[in-house]
GROMACS .gro file of C-alpha atoms in nm:
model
  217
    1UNK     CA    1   6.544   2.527  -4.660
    2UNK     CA    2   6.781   2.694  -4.850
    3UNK     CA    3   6.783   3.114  -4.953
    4UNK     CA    4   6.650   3.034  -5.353
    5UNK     CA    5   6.376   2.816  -5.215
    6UNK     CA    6   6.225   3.083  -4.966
    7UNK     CA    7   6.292   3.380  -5.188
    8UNK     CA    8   6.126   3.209  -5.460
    9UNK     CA    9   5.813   3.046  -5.197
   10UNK     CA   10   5.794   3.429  -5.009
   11UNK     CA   11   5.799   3.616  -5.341
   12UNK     CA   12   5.514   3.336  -5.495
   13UNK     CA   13   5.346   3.418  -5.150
   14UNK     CA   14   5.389   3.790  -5.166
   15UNK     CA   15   5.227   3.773  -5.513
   16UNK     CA   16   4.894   3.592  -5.415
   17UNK     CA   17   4.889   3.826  -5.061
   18UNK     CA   18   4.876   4.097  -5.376
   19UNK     CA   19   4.593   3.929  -5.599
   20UNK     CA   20   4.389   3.842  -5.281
   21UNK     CA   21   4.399   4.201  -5.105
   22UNK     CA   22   4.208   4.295  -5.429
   23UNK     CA   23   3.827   4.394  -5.322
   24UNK     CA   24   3.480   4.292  -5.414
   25UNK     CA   25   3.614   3.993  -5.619
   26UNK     CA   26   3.508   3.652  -5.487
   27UNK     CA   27   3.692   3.394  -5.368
   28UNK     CA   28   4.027   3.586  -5.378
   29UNK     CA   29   4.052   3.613  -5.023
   30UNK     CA   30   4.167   3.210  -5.048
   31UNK     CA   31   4.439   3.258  -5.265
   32UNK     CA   32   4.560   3.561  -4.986
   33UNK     CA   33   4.573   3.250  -4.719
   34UNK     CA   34   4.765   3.056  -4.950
   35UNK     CA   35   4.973   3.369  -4.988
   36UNK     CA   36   5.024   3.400  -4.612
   37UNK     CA   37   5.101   3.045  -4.554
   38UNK     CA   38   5.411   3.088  -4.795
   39UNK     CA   39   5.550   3.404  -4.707
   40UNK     CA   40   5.538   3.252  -4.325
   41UNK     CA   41   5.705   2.934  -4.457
   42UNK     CA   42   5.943   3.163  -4.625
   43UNK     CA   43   6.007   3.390  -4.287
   44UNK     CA   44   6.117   3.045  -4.156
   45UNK     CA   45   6.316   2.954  -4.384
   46UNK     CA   46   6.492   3.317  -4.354
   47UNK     CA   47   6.521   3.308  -3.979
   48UNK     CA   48   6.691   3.006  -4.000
   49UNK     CA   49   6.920   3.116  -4.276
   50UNK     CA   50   7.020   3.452  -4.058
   51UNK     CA   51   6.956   3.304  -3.771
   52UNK     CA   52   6.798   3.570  -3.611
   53UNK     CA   53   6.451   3.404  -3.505
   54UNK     CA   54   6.273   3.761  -3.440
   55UNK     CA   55   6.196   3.707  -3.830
   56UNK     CA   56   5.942   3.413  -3.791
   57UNK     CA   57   5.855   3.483  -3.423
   58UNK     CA   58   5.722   3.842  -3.489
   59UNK     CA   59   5.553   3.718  -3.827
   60UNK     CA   60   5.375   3.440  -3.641
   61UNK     CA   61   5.259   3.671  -3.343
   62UNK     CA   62   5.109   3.914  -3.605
   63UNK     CA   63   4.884   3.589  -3.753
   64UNK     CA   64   4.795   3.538  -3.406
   65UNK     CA   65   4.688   3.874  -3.400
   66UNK     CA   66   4.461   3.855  -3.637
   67UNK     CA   67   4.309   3.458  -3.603
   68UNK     CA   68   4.272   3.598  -3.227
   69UNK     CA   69   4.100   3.966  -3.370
   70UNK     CA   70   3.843   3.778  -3.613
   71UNK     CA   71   3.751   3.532  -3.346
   72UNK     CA   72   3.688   3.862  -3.081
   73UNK     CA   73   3.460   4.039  -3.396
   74UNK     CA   74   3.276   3.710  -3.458
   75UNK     CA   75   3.198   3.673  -3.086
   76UNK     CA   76   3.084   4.016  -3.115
   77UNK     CA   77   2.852   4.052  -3.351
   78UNK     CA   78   2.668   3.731  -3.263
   79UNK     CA   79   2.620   3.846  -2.885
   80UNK     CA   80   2.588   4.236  -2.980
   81UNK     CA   81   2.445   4.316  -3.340
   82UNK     CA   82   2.251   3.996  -3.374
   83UNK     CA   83   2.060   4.013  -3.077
   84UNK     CA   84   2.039   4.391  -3.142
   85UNK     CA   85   1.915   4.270  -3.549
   86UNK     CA   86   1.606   4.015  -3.428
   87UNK     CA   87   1.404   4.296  -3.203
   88UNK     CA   88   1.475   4.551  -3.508
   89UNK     CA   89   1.395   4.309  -3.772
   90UNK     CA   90   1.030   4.209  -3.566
   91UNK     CA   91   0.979   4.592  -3.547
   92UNK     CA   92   0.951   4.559  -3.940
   93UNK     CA   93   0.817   4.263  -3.979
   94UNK     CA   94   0.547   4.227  -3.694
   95UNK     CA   95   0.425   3.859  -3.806
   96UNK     CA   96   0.802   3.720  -3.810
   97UNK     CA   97   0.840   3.481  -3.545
   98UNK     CA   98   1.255   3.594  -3.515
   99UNK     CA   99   1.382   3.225  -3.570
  100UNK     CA  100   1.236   3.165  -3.909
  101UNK     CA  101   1.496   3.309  -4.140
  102UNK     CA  102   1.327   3.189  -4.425
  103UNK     CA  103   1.000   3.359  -4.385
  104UNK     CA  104   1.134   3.708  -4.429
  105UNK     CA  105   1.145   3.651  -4.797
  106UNK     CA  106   0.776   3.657  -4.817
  107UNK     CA  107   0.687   3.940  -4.580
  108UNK     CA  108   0.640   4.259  -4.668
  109UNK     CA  109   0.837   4.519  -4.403
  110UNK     CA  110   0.624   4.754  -4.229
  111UNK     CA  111   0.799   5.073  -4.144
  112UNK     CA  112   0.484   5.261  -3.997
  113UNK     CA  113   0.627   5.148  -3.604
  114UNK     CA  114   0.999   5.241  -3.688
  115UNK     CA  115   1.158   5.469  -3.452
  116UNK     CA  116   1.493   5.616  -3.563
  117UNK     CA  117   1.652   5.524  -3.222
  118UNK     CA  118   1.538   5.137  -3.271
  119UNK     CA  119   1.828   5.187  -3.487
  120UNK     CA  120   2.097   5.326  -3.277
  121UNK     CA  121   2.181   4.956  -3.070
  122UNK     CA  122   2.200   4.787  -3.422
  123UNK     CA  123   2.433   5.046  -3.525
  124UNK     CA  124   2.626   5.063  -3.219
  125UNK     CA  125   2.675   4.679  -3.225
  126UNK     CA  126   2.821   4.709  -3.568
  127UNK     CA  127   3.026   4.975  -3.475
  128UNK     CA  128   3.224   4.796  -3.224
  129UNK     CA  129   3.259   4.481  -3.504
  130UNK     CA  130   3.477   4.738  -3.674
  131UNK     CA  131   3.651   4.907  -3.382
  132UNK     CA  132   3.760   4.529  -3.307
  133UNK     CA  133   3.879   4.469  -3.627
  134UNK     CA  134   4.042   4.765  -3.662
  135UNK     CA  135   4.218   4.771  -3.290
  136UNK     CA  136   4.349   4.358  -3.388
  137UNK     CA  137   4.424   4.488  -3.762
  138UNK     CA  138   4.690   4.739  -3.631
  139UNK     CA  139   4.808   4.472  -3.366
  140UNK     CA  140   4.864   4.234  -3.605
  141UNK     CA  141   5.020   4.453  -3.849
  142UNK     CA  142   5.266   4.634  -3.571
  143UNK     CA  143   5.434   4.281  -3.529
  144UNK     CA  144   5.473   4.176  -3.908
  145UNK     CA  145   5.633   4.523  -4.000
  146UNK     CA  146   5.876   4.387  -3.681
  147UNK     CA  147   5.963   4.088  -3.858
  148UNK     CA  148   6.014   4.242  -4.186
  149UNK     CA  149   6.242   4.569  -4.029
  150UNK     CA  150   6.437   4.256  -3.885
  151UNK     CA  151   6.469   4.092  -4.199
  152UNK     CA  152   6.569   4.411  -4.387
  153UNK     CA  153   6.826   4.480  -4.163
  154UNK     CA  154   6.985   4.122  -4.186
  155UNK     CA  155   6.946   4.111  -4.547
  156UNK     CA  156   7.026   4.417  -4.638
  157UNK     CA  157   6.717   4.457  -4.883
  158UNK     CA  158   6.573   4.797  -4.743
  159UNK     CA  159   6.217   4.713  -4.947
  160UNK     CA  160   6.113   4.469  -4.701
  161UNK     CA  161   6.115   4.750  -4.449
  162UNK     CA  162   5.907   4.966  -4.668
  163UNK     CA  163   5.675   4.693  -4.709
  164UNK     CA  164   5.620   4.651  -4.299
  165UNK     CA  165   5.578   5.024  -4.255
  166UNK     CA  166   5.315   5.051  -4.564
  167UNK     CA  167   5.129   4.805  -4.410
  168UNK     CA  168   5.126   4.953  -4.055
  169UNK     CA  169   5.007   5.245  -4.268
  170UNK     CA  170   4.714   5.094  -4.419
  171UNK     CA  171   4.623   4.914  -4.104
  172UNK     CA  172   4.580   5.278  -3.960
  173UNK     CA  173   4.427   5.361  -4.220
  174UNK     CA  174   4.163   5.083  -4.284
  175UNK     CA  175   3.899   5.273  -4.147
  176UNK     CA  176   3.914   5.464  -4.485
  177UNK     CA  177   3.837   5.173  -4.683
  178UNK     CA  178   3.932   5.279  -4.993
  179UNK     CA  179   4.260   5.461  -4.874
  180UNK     CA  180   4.400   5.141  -4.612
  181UNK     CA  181   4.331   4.844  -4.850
  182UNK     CA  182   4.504   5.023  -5.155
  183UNK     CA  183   4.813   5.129  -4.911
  184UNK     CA  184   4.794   4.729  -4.789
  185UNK     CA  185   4.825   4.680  -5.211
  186UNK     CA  186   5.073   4.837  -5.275
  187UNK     CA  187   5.259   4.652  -4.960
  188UNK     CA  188   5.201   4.322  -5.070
  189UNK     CA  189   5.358   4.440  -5.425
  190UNK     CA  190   5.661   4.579  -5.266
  191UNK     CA  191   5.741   4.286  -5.061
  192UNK     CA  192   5.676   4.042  -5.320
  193UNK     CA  193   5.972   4.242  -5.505
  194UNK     CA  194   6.221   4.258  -5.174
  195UNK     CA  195   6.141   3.839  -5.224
  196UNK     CA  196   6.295   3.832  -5.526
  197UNK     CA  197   6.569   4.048  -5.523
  198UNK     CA  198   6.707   3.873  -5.216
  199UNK     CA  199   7.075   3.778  -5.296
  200UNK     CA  200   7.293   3.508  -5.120
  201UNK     CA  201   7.567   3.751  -4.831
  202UNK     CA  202   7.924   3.769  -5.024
  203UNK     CA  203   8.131   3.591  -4.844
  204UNK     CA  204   8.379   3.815  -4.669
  205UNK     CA  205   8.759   3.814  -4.784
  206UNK     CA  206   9.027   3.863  -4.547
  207UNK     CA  207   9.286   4.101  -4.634
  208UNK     CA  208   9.634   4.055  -4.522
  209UNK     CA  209   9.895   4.347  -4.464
  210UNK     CA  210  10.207   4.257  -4.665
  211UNK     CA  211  10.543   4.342  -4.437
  212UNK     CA  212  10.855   4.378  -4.645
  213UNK     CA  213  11.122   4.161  -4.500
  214UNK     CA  214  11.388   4.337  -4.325
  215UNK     CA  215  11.679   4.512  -4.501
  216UNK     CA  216  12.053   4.440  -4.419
  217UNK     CA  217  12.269   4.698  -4.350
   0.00000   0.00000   0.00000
């Protein structure tokens, strides 16, 4: 794969990583795993153009990262906040039989037996969801602003550095939902724009030191 062809595929890639970080909007979060799938095919193609393989490698351990962090969060919230949800939800609903999904829509809840602190393992269980997410999120970010620092330095495009530390950022910051998705944004914009104005290395020119001849006497 040639420079135009992954500047063009990581700066396509970039662009739907931008669209897709967008929130509340369905179905968007597709066309940011389509994004991801180029820019990594376009890290490839990079690392192999500058060879310098720290460019895909740390890109594909950040992925990893996160495939590993959602499958940790998933794990967790099926073994902590729904077994925590099916007690709480029977607290509410005293006629539910807890594997009858269904039947909730037709009950009425019945708060009169709530205790505040029926709430606290729920909670707790959701909390840790997030702390997971948040822990692999960071992970996972840490490693991709690797790969791009690498890339800026062998390219000499300096934006591809500001895009790995922005994101680093606004994996910190996720926790502030508002404040870490917008910083993650604004990242994806910036590195779809280091994509594009990637330019082929000018090839180096020797220069020679011209040596009169010597002078008779």
């Amino acid at each position: 794969m040639n420079l135009e062809t992954s500047k063009n595929l990581g700066g396509i890639g970039a662009i739907l990583l931008f669209i897709g970080v967008i929130p509340f909007l369905q179905y968007l979060w597709v066309i940011g795993i389509v994004g991801i799938i180029l820019v990594l095919v376009a890290l490839h193609g990079l690392a192999k153009f500058y060879s310098d393989s720290n460019i895909f490698n740390n890109a594909i351990y950040g992925i990893i990262a996160g495939v590993v962090g959602a499958i940790v969060a998933a794990a967790v919230a099926i073994f902590s906040v729904l077994t925590q949800m099916v007690p709480f939800l029977q607290t509410i609903y005293p006629d539910w039989n807890g594997t009858d999904w269904t039947a909730l829509q037709g009950m009425t809840p019945d708060t009169s037996n709530l205790d505040p602190a029926d709430l606290f393992p729920l909670l707790a269980g959701i909390l840790l969801v997030f702390v997971v997410i948040w822990i692999f999120a960071i992970i996972s970010a840490f490693f991709v602003r690797r790969s791009l620092k690498t890339l800026s330095v062998r390219s000499g495009v300096g934006l591809f550095g500001t895009a790995g530390l922005l994101l680093l950022i606004g994996a910190v910051l996720v926790v502030i939902f508002g404040l870490g998705l917008f910083i993650m944004w604004i990242a994806a914009l910036i590195l779809a724009i280091a994509f594009f104005t990637l330019k082929r290395p000018e090839p180096e020119t020797t220069q020679t030191t011209y040596t009169p001849p010597p002078t008779s006497v």
